[in-house]
Amino acid sequence: MESGWPDFLIGQWELKAVRKNGKRDYYEVLGVSRGATEDEIRKAFRKLARQYHPDVNPDEEAGERFKEINEAYEVLTDPQKRNVYDQYGHDGLNGFPGAGPAGGFDPFGFSDIFDTFFGYRTTSSARRGPQPGSDLRCDLTIEFEEAVFGSEKELEIPRWEACPTCAGLGTEPGTQPVRCPSCNGTGEVRRVSQSFLGQLMNVMTCERCRGEGKIIVNPCKDCHGDGRVRVKRRISVTIPAGVDDGAQIRLSGEGEVGLRGGQAGNLYVVLHVRPHPFLKRQGTDILYDLSLHFVQAVLGDEIEVPVVGGDTYRLRIPPGTQSGKVFRVRDKGVPFLRGNGRGDMLVKVKVDIPTHLTDEQRALMEKLAKSFGINISNNGDKGFLGKVKGALGVD
């Protein structure tokens, strides 16, 4: 598309746009060529969006990357905006000629040309406002029973807090910040230079006050003007019943203090559950392996099995119970994290076959074998015990 403007002038606008805005090229952001079709742009966007979307990637840098990807997509899929961007770069979308009525600018952009090259820019950069504090993470190891029934824990968290001496202002008590003499309180400095086109003005953030418009003459002796101090804070956290290994608990506002009145960050407590000596967890069910003597399996019995929390449950074993049999004990599992009720306890039977017998025990077993019509050949595992193991499904 012909712009009607000299090539050298367009090139200067593009160079100034890159230096001023500090933004990456939109085609580079999406990883496509400048001649990419709209379909190629959409495919590239979908691929990157799945990688950096905040719902998938909670990292703060990923959130900023997603905003950049979304901004590039909105421009490159709009034919008018894309034409303007291809000709004039980022500044073309902020009021340079060629943006057209769809961009909210005058059709020819003459006012922006003369404001930029011969006049003074009336739009000032925003001052640094409140900034939210950083989030914190704490890893906490808890016992198996604490994860099942819940508990209260106290943590000691090192973090930045507002200085109590100056109330976060950074100045000595009784003093106030003064207006910055370099920018006269605007937070910006304007530098005028001459070019072959006339006066050229650059508006930049004031280096002395960093855009605040104020400077601290008498800094607080405790925080040295930062407005924050490093402290160790004891925080109580409630662990709900039913949490599992790897669960996160968010404590809102318990992270780092925000700057200039910004909201404090959050504290994320990541739970690690210490394994139980003989109980295991499967969702909301608790698993227990019961070692049962083969005589108990054959004749039946009542066995006390351990239940989480230190109690026991009397489990009835019917005669003829096979190895691998699973008994379900209702409501002896993990409480549901959301809602009422509990899971179950699953008791899996493993029949224990004795490996050593006394002479008396062997004689009795051989007599029992004859009563079953089994001929014992005394070949070790191929004899009666081996057949009993085979019948019970035990190797």
XYZ file of C-alpha atoms in Angstrom:
395
model
C 0.000 0.000 0.000
C 1.341 3.429 -1.036
C 1.553 5.832 1.889
C 2.102 9.066 -0.050
C 5.013 9.940 2.278
C 8.734 9.840 1.493
C 10.429 6.545 2.289
C 13.118 8.210 4.432
C 10.406 9.833 6.592
C 8.586 6.531 7.109
C 11.870 4.885 8.065
C 12.469 7.548 10.720
C 9.020 7.003 12.206
C 9.656 3.246 12.458
C 13.061 3.737 14.071
C 11.653 6.230 16.592
C 8.777 3.884 17.395
C 11.101 1.012 18.276
C 13.337 3.173 20.436
C 10.494 4.938 22.228
C 8.096 2.113 22.941
C 10.630 -0.656 23.559
C 8.088 -3.204 22.214
C 8.946 -6.310 20.291
C 7.909 -6.711 16.682
C 4.397 -8.207 16.538
C 5.434 -10.750 13.908
C 8.327 -11.816 16.123
C 5.958 -12.119 19.120
C 3.766 -14.628 17.250
C 6.691 -16.292 15.485
C 5.359 -15.718 11.942
C 6.765 -14.025 8.851
C 5.642 -10.578 7.722
C 3.852 -12.185 4.796
C 1.911 -14.661 6.966
C -1.720 -15.270 6.108
C -4.509 -14.608 8.602
C -4.963 -18.365 9.043
C -1.254 -18.789 9.891
C -1.497 -15.945 12.400
C -4.535 -17.537 14.077
C -2.803 -20.924 14.324
C 0.297 -19.344 15.855
C -1.857 -17.422 18.350
C -3.789 -20.508 19.458
C -0.564 -22.445 20.006
C 1.032 -19.705 22.120
C -2.201 -18.939 23.997
C -2.431 -22.546 25.183
C 1.132 -22.254 26.513
C 0.930 -18.862 28.240
C -2.745 -18.444 29.209
C -3.005 -17.493 32.938
C -5.445 -20.368 33.582
C -2.786 -22.831 32.397
C 0.451 -21.087 33.374
C 0.215 -19.172 36.698
C 3.702 -17.674 36.333
C 3.672 -13.857 36.428
C 5.988 -13.602 33.411
C 3.658 -15.902 31.465
C 0.801 -13.478 32.160
C 2.788 -10.585 30.690
C 3.743 -12.754 27.715
C 0.075 -13.592 27.120
C -0.833 -9.885 27.075
C 1.887 -9.306 24.493
C 0.639 -12.233 22.366
C -2.968 -11.021 22.572
C -1.977 -7.461 21.611
C -0.056 -8.715 18.562
C -2.965 -10.932 17.512
C -5.518 -8.102 17.711
C -3.397 -5.888 15.480
C -2.330 -8.452 12.871
C -5.835 -9.881 12.374
C -7.325 -6.423 11.739
C -6.554 -5.499 8.091
C -6.555 -1.721 8.709
C -4.402 -1.902 11.836
C -2.040 -4.338 10.157
C -1.557 -1.989 7.172
C -0.770 0.883 9.528
C 1.600 -1.255 11.580
C 3.419 -2.576 8.494
C 4.074 1.010 7.365
C 4.648 2.936 10.576
C 5.363 0.383 13.296
C 4.058 0.699 16.862
C 3.779 4.493 16.774
C 1.470 4.225 13.788
C -1.083 2.685 16.139
C -0.685 5.547 18.618
C -1.666 8.371 16.323
C 0.773 8.429 13.414
C -0.601 8.896 9.870
C -2.354 6.050 8.148
C -4.217 4.708 11.168
C -7.519 5.792 9.634
C -10.869 6.480 11.295
C -11.065 2.911 12.623
C -8.150 3.669 14.928
C -9.861 6.737 16.352
C -7.518 9.226 14.597
C -7.983 11.823 11.872
C -7.828 10.328 8.350
C -4.594 12.085 7.356
C -2.836 12.444 10.699
C -1.527 15.982 10.012
C -1.896 17.072 13.640
C 0.322 14.213 14.804
C 2.963 14.996 12.189
C 3.297 18.621 13.239
C 3.031 17.768 16.970
C 5.881 15.314 16.604
C 8.277 17.190 14.333
C 7.430 20.891 14.808
C 5.521 21.250 18.056
C 5.140 19.869 21.571
C 3.514 16.600 22.581
C 0.630 17.264 24.962
C 0.268 13.651 26.122
C 2.386 12.955 29.184
C 3.435 9.512 30.345
C 1.628 8.091 33.337
C 3.357 8.375 36.671
C 4.284 5.306 38.564
C 1.188 4.348 40.504
C 0.495 1.702 43.138
C 2.152 -1.639 42.482
C 0.913 -4.930 43.970
C 3.286 -6.858 46.222
C 4.886 -10.129 45.194
C 3.358 -13.509 46.054
C 5.239 -15.821 48.413
C 5.466 -19.617 48.589
C 6.026 -21.779 51.651
C 6.455 -25.589 51.621
C 4.953 -27.333 54.648
C 5.297 -31.035 55.548
C 2.422 -32.523 57.545
C 1.622 -35.965 58.965
C -0.719 -38.435 57.266
C -3.326 -38.019 60.014
C -3.155 -34.194 59.750
C -3.997 -34.412 56.066
C -6.970 -36.665 56.854
C -8.447 -34.823 59.823
C -7.047 -31.298 59.320
C -5.002 -29.216 61.751
C -3.719 -25.765 62.644
C -0.117 -24.822 61.898
C 1.958 -21.750 62.653
C 4.478 -20.567 60.066
C 7.330 -18.079 60.314
C 7.484 -16.144 57.046
C 10.219 -13.618 56.138
C 8.697 -10.820 54.051
C 8.732 -7.093 53.291
C 6.280 -4.986 55.283
C 5.527 -1.279 55.464
C 8.034 0.476 57.708
C 6.270 1.160 61.051
C 8.493 4.167 61.734
C 7.506 6.178 58.656
C 4.234 4.334 57.872
C 5.639 3.370 54.487
C 6.340 6.957 53.367
C 10.123 6.573 53.423
C 10.674 9.936 55.171
C 11.747 10.710 58.700
C 8.717 11.263 60.969
C 7.672 14.920 60.857
C 9.094 15.492 57.354
C 7.532 15.284 53.917
C 8.841 14.605 50.400
C 9.550 17.744 48.359
C 8.764 18.533 44.756
C 11.413 17.287 42.368
C 13.375 20.278 41.054
C 14.383 18.466 37.856
C 10.832 17.886 36.568
C 8.981 20.404 38.759
C 6.753 17.637 40.111
C 5.533 16.334 36.742
C 7.586 13.147 36.802
C 8.712 13.856 33.210
C 11.435 15.808 31.478
C 11.190 17.209 27.953
C 14.196 17.479 25.729
C 14.034 19.551 22.536
C 16.401 18.899 19.665
C 16.703 20.408 16.210
C 16.361 18.395 13.013
C 16.100 19.305 9.359
C 12.331 19.140 9.862
C 12.325 21.551 12.798
C 12.031 21.044 16.557
C 11.786 17.473 17.819
C 10.716 16.873 21.436
C 11.253 13.735 23.477
C 9.305 13.183 26.699
C 11.025 10.856 29.172
C 10.578 9.758 32.769
C 12.552 11.926 35.182
C 15.642 10.022 36.275
C 16.002 11.889 39.556
C 12.557 11.096 40.994
C 11.858 8.062 38.741
C 8.523 9.485 37.688
C 7.258 10.116 41.206
C 7.409 13.936 40.955
C 8.763 13.993 44.520
C 12.084 13.255 46.179
C 12.924 12.341 49.771
C 15.351 14.768 51.372
C 15.278 13.253 54.875
C 15.013 9.459 54.444
C 13.740 7.310 57.297
C 16.610 5.905 59.335
C 14.983 2.494 59.677
C 14.062 1.810 56.044
C 16.526 4.248 54.431
C 13.799 5.806 52.338
C 12.476 2.560 50.844
C 9.278 2.589 52.932
C 9.665 -1.150 53.628
C 11.495 -3.288 56.169
C 12.332 -7.009 56.219
C 10.620 -8.865 59.066
C 9.758 -12.418 60.138
C 6.023 -12.737 60.683
C 4.304 -15.673 62.437
C 1.177 -16.661 60.522
C -1.441 -19.242 61.470
C -2.750 -21.500 58.691
C -5.763 -23.798 58.872
C -5.299 -27.120 57.068
C -8.736 -28.442 56.077
C -9.581 -32.107 56.547
C -9.095 -34.193 53.409
C -6.199 -32.358 51.750
C -3.785 -34.422 49.684
C -0.086 -34.251 48.892
C 0.732 -31.247 46.681
C -2.363 -29.239 47.667
C -2.009 -25.450 47.890
C -3.588 -23.136 50.441
C -3.817 -19.452 49.510
C -3.648 -16.830 52.240
C -4.773 -13.579 50.635
C -2.804 -10.470 51.527
C -0.098 -12.365 53.429
C 2.602 -11.908 50.764
C 4.931 -8.964 50.203
C 3.619 -5.450 50.880
C 2.701 -3.438 47.772
C 4.546 -0.293 46.713
C 2.949 3.147 46.940
C -0.215 1.817 48.529
C -0.534 -1.182 46.226
C -2.332 -4.324 47.350
C -0.235 -6.881 49.222
C 0.565 -10.165 47.502
C -0.662 -13.604 48.557
C 1.029 -16.426 50.440
C 0.739 -19.895 48.901
C 1.340 -22.812 51.283
C 2.231 -26.015 49.401
C 1.528 -29.165 51.439
C 3.682 -32.291 51.484
C 2.163 -35.295 53.293
C 4.571 -37.632 55.100
C 3.848 -41.315 54.249
C 2.140 -43.528 56.858
C 4.015 -46.669 58.034
C 1.310 -49.092 56.836
C -1.652 -47.107 55.497
C -1.883 -45.737 51.971
C -4.259 -43.333 50.315
C -6.144 -43.648 47.051
C -8.302 -40.578 46.518
C -10.650 -40.517 49.490
C -10.138 -44.227 50.267
C -7.506 -45.630 52.631
C -5.768 -48.897 51.737
C -4.478 -51.496 54.192
C -2.763 -54.803 53.412
C -3.809 -57.521 55.919
C -1.453 -60.452 56.333
C -3.601 -63.492 57.252
C -2.437 -66.936 58.345
C -3.705 -69.636 56.001
C -5.479 -71.351 58.906
C -7.433 -68.147 59.586
C -8.262 -67.891 55.911
C -9.498 -71.487 55.853
C -11.446 -71.490 59.124
C -12.429 -67.812 59.313
C -11.751 -65.376 62.154
C -12.317 -61.889 63.522
C -9.316 -59.589 63.171
C -8.681 -56.116 64.557
C -7.352 -53.857 61.809
C -5.877 -50.384 62.409
C -7.910 -47.360 61.393
C -6.433 -43.925 60.681
C -6.328 -41.868 63.854
C -5.124 -44.666 66.126
C -8.385 -46.641 66.496
C -9.057 -50.234 65.424
C -11.930 -51.930 63.638
C -12.982 -55.554 64.209
C -13.191 -57.181 60.782
C -14.945 -60.512 60.289
C -13.046 -62.914 58.006
C -15.403 -65.582 56.585
C -14.176 -69.190 56.195
C -12.489 -69.924 52.871
C -11.241 -66.367 52.269
C -8.902 -66.257 49.275
C -5.677 -64.275 48.973
C -6.363 -60.958 47.207
C -9.859 -60.603 48.646
C -10.723 -56.929 49.385
C -13.041 -55.984 52.239
C -14.644 -52.532 52.235
C -15.130 -50.795 55.581
C -17.588 -47.938 55.079
C -16.864 -44.369 56.229
C -13.380 -45.112 57.570
C -11.539 -43.245 54.834
C -10.668 -39.601 54.158
C -13.276 -36.841 54.668
C -14.486 -35.235 51.449
C -12.697 -31.938 50.958
C -15.870 -30.379 49.571
C -19.112 -31.577 51.095
C -20.027 -34.017 53.849
C -19.109 -37.661 54.262
C -15.974 -39.770 54.093
C -14.413 -42.343 51.840
C -13.971 -45.999 52.761
C -11.185 -48.204 54.042
C -10.184 -51.033 51.718
C -8.585 -54.062 53.429
C -6.766 -56.387 51.036
C -6.047 -59.919 52.290
C -2.701 -61.578 51.715
C -2.690 -65.211 52.905
C 0.534 -66.099 54.696
C 1.788 -69.635 54.119
C 4.304 -70.879 56.741
C 7.679 -71.836 55.319
C 8.923 -73.908 58.280
C 7.018 -76.630 60.165
C 7.894 -78.719 63.174
C 7.763 -82.486 62.877
C 4.506 -82.520 64.800
C 2.984 -79.860 62.549
C 4.114 -81.709 59.428
C 2.569 -84.974 60.712
C -0.702 -83.207 61.375
C -0.645 -81.589 57.943
C 0.034 -84.912 56.250
C -2.866 -86.466 58.165
C -5.057 -83.558 57.054
C -3.887 -84.071 53.487
C -4.941 -87.720 53.558
C -8.378 -86.655 54.761
C -8.636 -84.564 51.549
C -7.452 -87.512 49.482
C -4.145 -85.799 48.680
C -1.075 -88.009 48.298
C 1.985 -86.239 49.718
C 5.214 -87.016 47.865
C 7.481 -85.028 50.279
C 8.965 -82.972 47.428
C 8.921 -79.689 49.248
C 6.664 -77.146 47.599
C 5.312 -79.860 45.306
C 3.781 -81.552 48.331
C 0.819 -80.583 50.450
C 1.992 -77.062 51.271
C 2.599 -76.406 47.615
C -0.903 -77.554 46.759
C -2.345 -75.431 49.559
C -0.486 -72.418 48.170
C -1.815 -73.181 44.722
C -5.361 -73.527 46.018
C -5.084 -70.196 47.851
C -3.528 -68.442 44.873
C -0.227 -67.764 46.641
C 3.161 -68.135 44.932
